[in-house]
Amino acid sequence: MSVEQPWTTVTGPGTIDDLIADALAAGYEIKPRTVHAWVAEGLLDNPARRGKGRGSHIGLYAVNQRKLFLLLLQKREEMPRLPSLALVPLSIWLGWGEEYVPTRQVRKALGTWLRDGRRNLEVARIGAEQMVAQMEHPCASETARARLVRLLAGISHSGRCNEADLAELEDAARAVFEPPSVFGASGLFRAEGHPEAAVTVDGLVEYTRSMCTAMEAVRGNRVDLELLDWARQEYRDSKEYYFRRRPALAAQVSGALAAAFAERSVDEEINSCGRDLLSLIGIALRRSEARRPS
């Protein structure tokens, strides 16, 4: 027998008092300041004002925002940190669109989520180790591997890199992906995986550059609504294409690379949507920079 989720009983817009009552009916005791804080952080959208004049009517939260509020309360038990919780509206917007989470809300939610990556070095280190595992050559030394993990984790944690950082990253990546004991002065380059999604040193460096560009833009409030809407459509199109091609891609790789094409759970999709969105934003900004007259 299925258990009815609390948001299924919500049928219309409501005031902040209605949100508090919704929460109480679902078993959560919430203060108004929590609602206001979540609006400020982009977890919820601003309520729509009614009437003219300051304070003439209490604002109304859209019906889907009332439902989102109850979902956030439920998810907070799994992911209590506010930045992580911001992935919930991000994933809903990417999957279902403006009707459920407006793009203006996503601008704030993206900045809120990004704070988590800045202070959680352990998450950055684990991500770096996973990336290195997908590209390391069997003959790469443990020292070279440790250096690459350290550099990747440091850049991911800070979200900042300059040309010197990227040059050092490329040198470290080549020592792991194309160890000199094997490749030496041959001038050959290594590419692993399916040709449609091959792993290369150049690809890693460009991905890192794009991510840093995107993070700097988000922190500087330089990501406009038009860019976000473009990124969302690109995300949906690329996901649709990838889901069709994933079985074929997975069948043609093995070892650590196979993990990159493993089927994701719903939670894994939610946890990865922030980085996927940042990557697309970075790609668009890098293209814009390349077209700019020097």
XYZ file of C-alpha atoms in Angstrom:
294
model
C 0.000 0.000 0.000
C 1.522 3.328 -1.072
C 1.844 6.148 1.412
C 0.391 9.458 0.225
C 2.972 12.218 0.136
C 1.966 15.402 2.021
C 2.202 17.662 -1.048
C -0.525 15.722 -2.873
C -3.140 17.473 -0.726
C -2.011 20.962 -1.792
C -4.369 22.306 -4.453
C -3.784 26.062 -4.625
C -1.536 28.990 -3.714
C -1.189 30.032 -0.088
C 0.222 32.519 2.364
C 3.141 31.940 4.674
C 0.612 30.919 7.333
C -0.643 28.228 4.948
C 2.923 26.973 4.488
C 3.377 26.742 8.252
C 0.065 24.879 8.525
C 1.083 22.531 5.690
C 4.295 21.743 7.534
C 2.508 21.129 10.829
C 0.037 18.757 9.153
C 2.993 16.844 7.718
C 4.641 16.575 11.147
C 7.118 19.490 10.947
C 7.119 22.434 13.340
C 8.498 25.359 11.334
C 8.901 29.036 12.194
C 8.255 31.818 9.666
C 11.947 32.768 9.775
C 12.789 29.418 8.141
C 10.521 30.252 5.203
C 12.063 33.718 4.866
C 15.586 32.252 5.026
C 14.785 29.695 2.339
C 13.408 32.433 0.079
C 16.604 34.462 0.552
C 18.723 31.415 -0.382
C 16.663 30.453 -3.437
C 15.195 27.279 -1.978
C 11.800 28.948 -2.394
C 10.629 31.731 -4.695
C 9.348 35.084 -3.443
C 5.594 35.133 -2.858
C 3.489 37.065 -5.365
C 2.308 40.408 -4.018
C -1.398 41.185 -4.128
C -2.979 44.587 -4.446
C -1.297 47.971 -4.432
C 0.594 49.695 -1.688
C 3.057 48.405 0.853
C 1.708 45.690 3.096
C -1.820 45.884 1.677
C -2.078 42.088 1.314
C -0.022 39.104 2.412
C 1.937 37.569 -0.479
C 0.868 34.274 -2.003
C 3.192 31.360 -2.669
C 2.357 29.479 -5.885
C 0.849 26.024 -5.534
C 4.045 24.354 -6.780
C 6.073 26.359 -4.262
C 3.870 25.048 -1.478
C 4.547 21.527 -2.725
C 8.262 22.278 -3.022
C 8.293 23.508 0.576
C 6.977 20.161 1.812
C 9.458 18.267 -0.367
C 12.302 20.363 1.051
C 11.195 19.561 4.590
C 11.273 15.864 3.746
C 14.643 16.067 1.979
C 16.137 18.059 4.853
C 16.195 14.858 6.879
C 18.549 13.308 4.283
C 20.579 16.430 3.441
C 20.410 18.857 6.387
C 22.993 21.320 5.082
C 21.369 24.281 3.350
C 23.719 24.334 0.312
C 23.045 20.659 -0.397
C 19.305 21.243 -0.048
C 19.532 23.843 -2.832
C 20.040 20.943 -5.264
C 16.348 20.100 -4.882
C 14.944 23.202 -6.647
C 17.817 23.053 -9.143
C 16.961 19.488 -10.145
C 13.223 20.230 -10.363
C 13.859 23.262 -12.589
C 16.158 21.247 -14.857
C 13.675 18.406 -15.146
C 10.298 20.117 -15.106
C 10.928 23.756 -15.866
C 9.751 27.262 -15.083
C 6.244 26.247 -14.069
C 7.623 24.474 -11.013
C 10.706 26.551 -10.159
C 11.204 29.954 -11.851
C 14.599 30.754 -13.330
C 14.977 33.811 -11.091
C 14.885 31.459 -8.102
C 17.524 29.211 -9.669
C 20.026 32.101 -9.813
C 19.962 32.281 -6.024
C 19.794 28.514 -5.474
C 22.864 27.969 -7.645
C 24.894 30.422 -5.570
C 23.684 28.785 -2.367
C 24.670 25.312 -3.562
C 28.076 26.548 -4.690
C 28.979 27.503 -1.123
C 29.020 23.810 -0.238
C 31.819 23.016 -2.670
C 33.917 25.906 -1.400
C 34.123 24.678 2.162
C 33.878 20.906 1.802
C 37.379 19.807 0.877
C 36.594 16.152 1.553
C 33.914 16.116 -1.175
C 36.392 17.762 -3.575
C 39.054 15.182 -2.729
C 36.712 12.236 -3.318
C 35.637 13.720 -6.645
C 39.277 14.200 -7.647
C 40.136 10.604 -6.754
C 37.231 9.322 -8.844
C 38.320 11.413 -11.809
C 41.939 10.252 -11.534
C 40.806 6.619 -11.287
C 39.101 6.987 -14.670
C 42.210 8.278 -16.419
C 45.311 6.909 -14.668
C 47.756 4.737 -16.624
C 48.903 1.489 -14.930
C 52.509 2.723 -15.069
C 51.782 6.058 -13.377
C 53.587 6.458 -10.062
C 51.770 6.878 -6.776
C 53.557 10.216 -6.314
C 52.230 11.502 -9.642
C 48.747 10.277 -8.805
C 48.770 11.954 -5.377
C 49.946 15.229 -6.914
C 47.113 15.221 -9.475
C 44.494 14.450 -6.812
C 45.827 17.322 -4.675
C 45.731 19.817 -7.549
C 42.270 18.776 -8.739
C 40.836 18.832 -5.212
C 42.366 22.237 -4.499
C 40.947 23.833 -7.636
C 37.536 22.214 -7.160
C 37.432 23.342 -3.532
C 38.377 26.961 -4.246
C 36.680 27.247 -7.625
C 39.512 29.445 -8.823
C 42.379 28.862 -11.218
C 44.721 30.954 -13.337
C 46.862 30.008 -16.312
C 49.750 28.947 -14.057
C 47.418 26.638 -12.112
C 46.120 25.107 -15.348
C 49.651 24.613 -16.695
C 50.619 22.788 -13.507
C 47.423 20.736 -13.718
C 48.192 19.731 -17.310
C 51.727 18.686 -16.348
C 50.412 16.605 -13.437
C 47.678 15.038 -15.572
C 50.138 14.013 -18.288
C 52.350 12.340 -15.674
C 49.347 10.203 -14.682
C 47.607 9.719 -18.016
C 50.695 9.612 -20.241
C 53.616 8.638 -17.942
C 57.015 9.460 -19.459
C 58.248 5.914 -18.815
C 55.782 4.771 -21.478
C 55.199 7.750 -23.745
C 58.582 9.463 -23.336
C 59.377 11.793 -26.231
C 57.183 9.894 -28.704
C 54.816 12.836 -29.124
C 51.838 10.458 -28.900
C 48.700 11.407 -27.000
C 46.423 9.022 -25.177
C 42.626 8.977 -25.377
C 40.603 6.415 -23.439
C 36.977 5.413 -23.735
C 34.408 5.709 -26.487
C 35.314 8.224 -29.252
C 32.115 10.176 -28.465
C 33.237 10.694 -24.864
C 36.980 10.077 -24.856
C 39.000 11.014 -21.763
C 42.061 13.147 -22.585
C 44.371 15.494 -20.716
C 43.277 18.414 -22.881
C 39.648 17.604 -22.107
C 40.330 17.568 -18.365
C 42.113 20.937 -18.469
C 39.369 22.559 -20.562
C 36.664 21.129 -18.283
C 38.475 22.547 -15.248
C 38.865 25.928 -16.936
C 35.152 26.018 -17.814
C 34.098 25.073 -14.284
C 36.246 27.824 -12.764
C 34.836 30.333 -15.259
C 31.296 29.344 -14.323
C 31.909 29.467 -10.564
C 33.493 32.914 -10.780
C 30.510 34.126 -12.831
C 27.967 32.732 -10.364
C 29.768 34.287 -7.400
C 30.006 37.598 -9.242
C 26.280 37.484 -10.090
C 27.137 37.582 -13.802
C 24.903 34.698 -14.909
C 21.725 36.130 -16.425
C 18.342 34.456 -16.889
C 18.854 33.995 -20.632
C 22.057 32.019 -20.067
C 20.364 29.852 -17.446
C 17.447 29.094 -19.769
C 19.916 28.138 -22.514
C 21.831 25.890 -20.109
C 18.623 24.189 -19.027
C 17.645 23.369 -22.623
C 21.155 22.102 -23.362
C 21.002 19.961 -20.234
C 17.689 18.410 -21.291
C 18.836 17.806 -24.866
C 22.153 16.276 -23.814
C 20.467 14.081 -21.196
C 17.968 12.783 -23.736
C 20.767 11.971 -26.163
C 22.917 10.402 -23.456
C 20.125 8.164 -22.138
C 19.613 6.811 -25.666
C 23.329 6.208 -26.169
C 24.347 5.124 -22.650
C 24.002 1.336 -23.141
C 26.164 1.459 -26.283
C 28.735 3.701 -24.633
C 28.924 1.515 -21.526
C 29.324 -1.641 -23.619
C 32.460 -0.337 -25.317
C 34.499 0.571 -22.226
C 35.720 -1.359 -19.214
C 37.406 -0.906 -15.863
C 37.189 2.460 -14.116
C 35.848 4.141 -17.257
C 32.761 1.934 -17.162
C 31.680 3.678 -13.956
C 31.253 6.918 -15.905
C 28.446 5.296 -17.905
C 26.731 3.448 -15.065
C 23.037 4.086 -14.641
C 22.424 6.746 -12.000
C 19.829 6.599 -9.264
C 17.443 9.522 -8.708
C 19.564 10.711 -5.781
C 22.727 10.526 -7.887
C 21.054 12.585 -10.622
C 20.069 15.206 -8.050
C 23.562 15.291 -6.544
C 25.221 15.698 -9.955
C 22.862 18.290 -11.448
C 24.715 21.270 -9.948
C 28.042 20.357 -11.535
C 26.350 19.447 -14.818
C 24.683 22.862 -14.909
C 27.913 24.669 -14.007
C 29.756 22.847 -16.764
C 27.266 24.051 -19.381
C 27.402 27.620 -18.066
C 31.191 27.507 -18.246
C 31.140 26.193 -21.815
C 28.826 29.020 -22.909
C 30.930 31.687 -21.191
C 34.145 30.290 -22.680
C 32.585 30.368 -26.166
C 31.494 33.956 -25.586
C 35.027 34.917 -24.536
C 36.488 33.241 -27.646
C 34.181 35.265 -29.923
C 35.006 38.551 -28.206
C 37.316 40.794 -30.287
C 40.822 40.995 -28.824
